[in-house]
């Protein structure tokens, strides 16, 4: 069933980024750049937040959490996110989200969450290792979808751009919202719609698998130019000699290039392949064109890194913009459930 936005309801797009790890060019071209371009061009309200309470589910190393929050935030700002036309904030700065998560948990049946893919995968892994079903599974992991529902419902987002792995979480959010509305006989929460971008680019890593920190195959971009270059040089190719015609099909270097280069640039590289370009030379070209895009982002990143006050100010500003909205909604929720001044 499709959720229809009435024309009077302004589109409110919300998305969260779990702050684990340091962004790499796969994140940059696959998520950050397109989202920044979208937020600059459309007239919907756009909410973008750092999901640090989600991050601590899987990461217990406090300095890794701190580093990731800082680098993810700086990656988005360096890529051109304008905090003045976006609600850009940190999840943990809005305690109303956590309170709402608790209240929503009280109307969410455990059976619904038992069906969560992430939880089921963890249980299956335990089973296949002959361990107790729930071995090392925390309440944080289990209730992940409830916190995510609170993230979305606290601002009554109408649209949530997600990867296909998150569609189930959106369905659960709609279930939870509907359940709350039904129990408390109101229509406080609207049911948000997932937006999935089917032609979103998945950028392969050095070895051709999806670029991901867990495969140790990433090309970083929040780093000095030399390291970016080293990353490109490490892209795995076959061992054909210069002078031998190269195939663009199943060529990792070519696929990575295609994920950011213009059509003219892609065609030019195709021709070089046909002419038997050497891998060293091809990589040099890939690096130069990649570097031309990354350079301004990198310069801004290193500049902002020197100005921790700037980031704190941006996040404080974001929190002060969204807090009144969160407070207003939570006040209604508290009232509906009977948590209010004694009369
Ligand atoms: N679960 C999302 C992910 O891993 C991150 C996230 C947390 C999120 N809360 C959200 C995304 C709310 C959209 C809306 O990608």
Coordinates of C-alpha atoms and ligand atoms in Angstrom, one line a residue:
X1 CA 0.0 0.0 0.0
X2 CA 1.3 3.4 -0.9
X3 CA 1.1 6.2 1.6
X4 CA -0.4 9.3 0.0
X5 CA 1.0 12.6 1.0
X6 CA -1.9 15.1 1.1
X7 CA -0.9 18.3 -0.7
X8 CA -1.1 20.3 2.5
X9 CA 1.5 18.1 4.2
X10 CA 4.9 19.2 3.4
X11 CA 7.4 16.5 2.5
X12 CA 9.7 15.9 5.3
X13 CA 12.6 13.7 4.4
X14 CA 14.7 12.1 7.2
X15 CA 17.7 9.9 7.3
X16 CA 20.2 8.7 9.8
X17 CA 23.8 7.7 9.4
X18 CA 25.2 5.2 11.9
X19 CA 28.5 6.6 13.1
X20 CA 30.7 3.5 12.9
X21 CA 33.8 3.7 10.8
X22 CA 35.4 6.5 8.8
X23 CA 33.7 7.3 5.4
X24 CA 35.5 6.1 2.3
X25 CA 34.9 6.9 -1.4
X26 CA 32.2 4.3 -1.6
X27 CA 30.2 6.2 1.0
X28 CA 31.1 9.5 -0.7
X29 CA 29.9 8.6 -4.2
X30 CA 27.2 6.2 -3.2
X31 CA 25.5 8.2 -0.4
X32 CA 27.0 11.5 0.6
X33 CA 27.4 13.3 -2.7
X34 CA 23.9 12.4 -4.1
X35 CA 22.2 13.3 -0.8
X36 CA 24.0 16.6 -0.5
X37 CA 23.0 17.4 -4.1
X38 CA 19.4 16.4 -3.4
X39 CA 19.2 18.5 -0.2
X40 CA 20.4 21.5 -2.1
X41 CA 17.9 21.1 -4.9
X42 CA 14.6 20.1 -3.5
X43 CA 12.1 22.0 -1.5
X44 CA 11.3 19.4 1.1
X45 CA 12.4 19.8 4.6
X46 CA 15.5 17.6 5.1
X47 CA 16.5 16.0 8.4
X48 CA 19.9 14.3 8.5
X49 CA 21.3 13.0 11.8
X50 CA 24.3 11.2 13.2
X51 CA 22.9 8.0 14.7
X52 CA 25.4 7.6 17.5
X53 CA 23.1 5.8 19.9
X54 CA 22.8 3.2 17.1
X55 CA 26.6 3.1 16.8
X56 CA 27.2 2.0 20.3
X57 CA 25.2 -1.2 19.7
X58 CA 28.1 -2.7 17.8
X59 CA 31.1 -0.7 19.0
X60 CA 32.4 -0.6 22.5
X61 CA 35.6 1.4 21.8
X62 CA 34.8 4.9 22.9
X63 CA 37.5 6.6 20.9
X64 CA 36.4 4.8 17.8
X65 CA 32.9 6.2 18.4
X66 CA 34.2 9.7 19.0
X67 CA 36.4 9.5 15.9
X68 CA 33.6 8.3 13.7
X69 CA 31.1 10.9 14.8
X70 CA 33.6 13.6 14.1
X71 CA 34.7 12.2 10.7
X72 CA 31.2 11.4 9.5
X73 CA 30.0 14.9 10.4
X74 CA 33.0 16.5 8.8
X75 CA 32.6 14.3 5.7
X76 CA 29.1 15.6 5.1
X77 CA 30.0 19.2 5.8
X78 CA 33.1 19.1 3.6
X79 CA 31.0 17.6 0.8
X80 CA 28.9 20.7 0.9
X81 CA 26.0 19.9 3.2
X82 CA 24.5 23.3 4.1
X83 CA 23.5 23.1 7.8
X84 CA 21.3 26.2 7.3
X85 CA 18.9 24.5 4.9
X86 CA 19.1 21.1 6.5
X87 CA 18.2 19.9 10.0
X88 CA 21.6 18.4 10.8
X89 CA 22.0 17.0 14.4
X90 CA 23.3 14.3 16.6
X91 CA 20.8 11.7 17.8
X92 CA 22.2 11.7 21.4
X93 CA 21.7 15.5 21.6
X94 CA 17.9 14.9 21.5
X95 CA 17.0 12.9 24.6
X96 CA 13.4 13.1 23.6
X97 CA 14.2 10.4 21.0
X98 CA 15.3 8.0 23.7
X99 CA 12.2 8.7 25.8
X100 CA 10.0 8.1 22.8
X101 CA 11.8 4.9 22.0
X102 CA 10.9 3.6 25.5
X103 CA 7.2 4.6 25.1
X104 CA 7.0 3.0 21.7
X105 CA 8.7 -0.1 23.1
X106 CA 5.7 -0.4 25.4
X107 CA 3.3 -0.7 22.5
X108 CA 5.5 -2.9 20.3
X109 CA 5.0 -6.6 20.5
X110 CA 8.1 -8.7 21.1
X111 CA 6.9 -11.0 18.3
X112 CA 7.2 -8.2 15.8
X113 CA 10.9 -7.5 16.7
X114 CA 11.6 -11.3 16.8
X115 CA 11.2 -11.1 13.0
X116 CA 13.9 -8.4 12.5
X117 CA 16.4 -9.6 9.9
X118 CA 19.4 -8.3 11.9
X119 CA 18.3 -10.2 15.1
X120 CA 17.4 -13.3 13.2
X121 CA 20.7 -13.4 11.4
X122 CA 22.5 -13.1 14.8
X123 CA 20.4 -16.0 16.2
X124 CA 21.1 -18.1 13.1
X125 CA 24.8 -17.6 13.4
X126 CA 24.7 -18.7 17.1
X127 CA 22.7 -21.8 16.1
X128 CA 25.1 -22.7 13.4
X129 CA 27.9 -22.4 15.9
X130 CA 26.0 -24.5 18.4
X131 CA 25.8 -21.6 20.9
X132 CA 22.9 -20.5 22.9
X133 CA 20.4 -18.7 20.6
X134 CA 20.9 -15.3 22.2
X135 CA 24.5 -15.5 23.0
X136 CA 26.1 -12.0 22.9
X137 CA 22.9 -10.5 21.6
X138 CA 22.2 -7.3 23.5
X139 CA 18.9 -5.6 24.1
X140 CA 20.4 -2.7 22.0
X141 CA 20.7 -5.0 19.0
X142 CA 17.2 -6.5 19.7
X143 CA 15.5 -3.1 20.1
X144 CA 17.3 -1.4 17.3
X145 CA 14.1 -1.1 15.2
X146 CA 12.3 0.6 18.0
X147 CA 14.9 3.3 18.4
X148 CA 14.9 3.7 14.6
X149 CA 11.1 4.1 14.8
X150 CA 11.5 6.8 17.4
X151 CA 14.1 8.6 15.2
X152 CA 11.6 8.8 12.5
X153 CA 8.3 9.4 14.4
X154 CA 9.6 12.1 16.7
X155 CA 9.7 14.4 13.7
X156 CA 6.8 12.7 11.8
X157 CA 8.9 12.3 8.8
X158 CA 6.9 11.6 5.6
X159 CA 9.7 10.0 3.6
X160 CA 12.8 8.0 4.6
X161 CA 15.5 7.2 2.0
X162 CA 16.9 3.9 2.9
X163 CA 19.0 1.1 1.4
X164 CA 17.1 -2.2 0.7
X165 CA 18.5 -3.7 3.9
X166 CA 16.5 -1.1 5.9
X167 CA 13.1 -1.6 4.3
X168 CA 11.9 -4.0 7.0
X169 CA 12.8 -1.4 9.6
X170 CA 10.5 1.1 7.9
X171 CA 7.7 -1.5 7.8
X172 CA 8.2 -2.0 11.5
X173 CA 8.1 1.8 12.0
X174 CA 4.7 1.9 10.3
X175 CA 3.5 -1.0 12.3
X176 CA 4.6 0.6 15.6
X177 CA 3.1 4.0 14.6
X178 CA -0.2 2.4 13.6
X179 CA -0.3 0.5 16.8
X180 CA 0.3 3.6 18.9
X181 CA -2.4 5.5 17.0
X182 CA -4.8 2.6 17.5
X183 CA -4.2 2.1 21.2
X184 CA -4.4 5.7 22.0
X185 CA -7.2 6.5 19.5
X186 CA -5.5 9.3 17.7
X187 CA -3.7 10.0 14.5
X188 CA -0.6 11.6 16.0
X189 CA 1.8 9.6 13.9
X190 CA 1.7 9.5 10.2
X191 CA 3.0 6.4 8.5
X192 CA 6.3 7.2 6.8
X193 CA 7.2 5.9 3.4
X194 CA 10.5 4.4 2.5
X195 CA 12.2 5.8 -0.6
X196 CA 14.6 3.3 -2.1
X197 CA 16.9 4.3 -4.9
X198 CA 17.1 1.3 -7.1
X199 CA 19.9 2.7 -9.2
X200 CA 21.9 3.8 -6.2
X201 CA 25.5 3.0 -7.0
X202 CA 27.3 0.2 -5.2
X203 CA 30.9 1.0 -5.5
X204 CA 33.3 -2.0 -5.6
X205 CA 36.3 -1.9 -3.4
X206 CA 39.9 -2.7 -4.3
X207 CA 39.2 -6.4 -4.8
X208 CA 35.9 -6.0 -6.6
X209 CA 33.6 -6.9 -3.6
X210 CA 31.4 -4.1 -2.3
X211 CA 33.6 -1.4 -0.8
X212 CA 33.4 -1.9 3.0
X213 CA 35.6 -1.6 6.0
X214 CA 34.8 -5.1 7.0
X215 CA 36.4 -6.4 3.8
X216 CA 39.5 -4.1 4.3
X217 CA 39.2 -3.0 0.6
X218 CA 38.4 0.7 1.0
X219 CA 39.8 3.8 -0.7
X220 CA 39.8 6.6 1.9
X221 CA 39.2 10.2 1.0
X222 CA 39.5 12.0 4.4
X223 CA 43.3 11.7 4.1
X224 CA 46.3 13.4 2.4
X225 CA 46.5 13.3 -1.4
X226 CA 49.3 10.7 -1.2
X227 CA 47.0 8.2 0.5
X228 CA 44.3 8.6 -2.0
X229 CA 46.8 7.9 -4.7
X230 CA 48.0 4.8 -2.8
X231 CA 44.5 3.6 -2.6
X232 CA 44.0 3.9 -6.4
X233 CA 47.3 2.2 -7.0
X234 CA 46.2 -0.8 -4.9
X235 CA 43.1 -1.5 -7.0
X236 CA 43.4 -5.1 -8.2
X237 CA 43.7 -5.6 -12.0
X238 CA 44.7 -8.6 -14.1
X239 CA 48.4 -8.9 -15.2
X240 CA 48.1 -8.0 -18.9
X241 CA 51.1 -6.1 -20.2
X242 CA 51.0 -2.7 -21.7
X243 CA 50.3 -2.8 -25.4
X244 CA 47.8 -5.6 -24.9
X245 CA 44.1 -4.7 -25.4
X246 CA 42.2 -4.6 -22.1
X247 CA 38.6 -5.5 -21.5
X248 CA 36.4 -3.0 -19.6
X249 CA 34.0 -5.8 -18.6
X250 CA 34.6 -7.2 -15.2
X251 CA 37.4 -4.7 -14.7
X252 CA 37.4 -3.3 -11.2
X253 CA 39.4 -0.2 -12.1
X254 CA 37.0 0.6 -14.8
X255 CA 33.9 0.0 -12.6
X256 CA 35.3 2.3 -9.9
X257 CA 36.1 5.0 -12.5
X258 CA 32.6 4.7 -14.0
X259 CA 31.0 5.4 -10.6
X260 CA 32.3 9.0 -10.6
X261 CA 33.6 10.0 -14.1
X262 CA 31.6 11.8 -16.7
X263 CA 30.4 9.9 -19.9
X264 CA 33.1 11.6 -21.9
X265 CA 35.8 10.6 -19.5
X266 CA 34.5 7.0 -19.4
X267 CA 34.5 6.8 -23.2
X268 CA 38.1 8.1 -23.3
X269 CA 39.2 5.4 -20.9
X270 CA 37.4 2.8 -22.9
X271 CA 39.4 3.9 -25.9
X272 CA 42.6 3.7 -24.0
X273 CA 41.7 0.1 -22.9
X274 CA 41.2 -0.8 -26.5
X275 CA 44.5 0.7 -27.4
X276 CA 46.3 -1.4 -24.8
X277 CA 47.0 1.2 -22.1
X278 CA 49.3 0.0 -19.3
X279 CA 47.7 -0.4 -15.9
X280 CA 50.1 2.0 -14.3
X281 CA 49.1 4.7 -16.7
X282 CA 45.4 3.9 -16.5
X283 CA 45.6 4.2 -12.7
X284 CA 47.3 7.5 -13.0
X285 CA 44.4 8.8 -15.0
X286 CA 41.8 7.4 -12.6
X287 CA 43.7 9.0 -9.7
X288 CA 43.9 12.4 -11.4
X289 CA 40.2 12.6 -12.2
X290 CA 39.2 11.3 -8.8
X291 CA 41.6 13.7 -7.1
X292 CA 40.0 16.6 -9.0
X293 CA 36.7 15.8 -7.4
X294 CA 38.1 15.0 -3.9
X295 CA 40.6 17.9 -3.6
X296 CA 38.1 20.6 -2.6
X297 CA 36.4 18.3 -0.2
X298 CA 39.7 17.3 1.3
X299 CA 40.9 20.9 1.6
X300 CA 37.7 21.8 3.5
X301 CA 38.0 18.7 5.7
X302 CA 41.6 19.5 6.8
X303 CA 40.5 23.1 7.3
X304 CA 37.5 22.1 9.5
X305 CA 39.6 19.6 11.4
X306 CA 41.5 22.6 12.8
X307 CA 38.3 24.2 14.0
X308 CA 36.5 21.9 16.5
X309 CA 34.4 24.8 17.6
X310 CA 32.9 25.0 14.2
X311 CA 31.6 21.4 14.3
X312 CA 30.3 21.9 17.9
X313 CA 28.5 25.1 16.8
X314 CA 26.9 23.4 13.8
X315 CA 25.7 20.5 16.0
X316 CA 24.5 22.8 18.8
X317 CA 22.6 24.9 16.2
X318 CA 21.1 21.7 14.7
X319 CA 20.0 20.5 18.1
X320 CA 18.5 23.9 19.0
X321 CA 16.5 23.8 15.7
X322 CA 15.0 20.3 16.2
X323 CA 14.6 20.3 20.0
X324 CA 11.4 22.4 20.0
X325 CA 9.8 20.1 17.4
X326 CA 10.8 17.0 19.4
X327 CA 9.6 18.4 22.6
X328 CA 6.2 19.4 21.2
X329 CA 5.6 15.9 19.8
X330 CA 6.8 14.2 23.0
X331 CA 4.5 16.4 25.1
X332 CA 1.5 15.1 23.0
X333 CA 2.7 11.5 23.4
X334 CA 3.1 11.9 27.2
X335 CA -0.3 13.4 27.4
X336 CA -1.9 10.6 25.4
X337 CA -0.3 7.9 27.6
X338 CA -1.1 9.7 30.8
X339 CA 2.3 11.0 31.9
X340 CA 1.3 14.5 32.8
X341 CA 0.8 17.0 35.6
X342 CA -1.4 15.6 38.3
X343 CA -4.8 17.3 38.2
Ligands
LIG1 N1 19.6 2.0 10.5 C1 20.2 2.9 9.6 C2 21.4 2.3 8.8 O1 22.1 1.5 9.4 C3 20.6 4.2 10.2 C4 19.4 4.9 10.9 C5 19.2 5.0 12.2 C6 18.3 5.5 10.2 N2 18.0 5.6 12.4 C7 17.5 5.9 11.2 C8 18.0 5.6 8.9 C9 16.3 6.6 10.9 C10 16.8 6.3 8.5 C11 16.0 6.7 9.6 O2 21.6 2.7 7.7

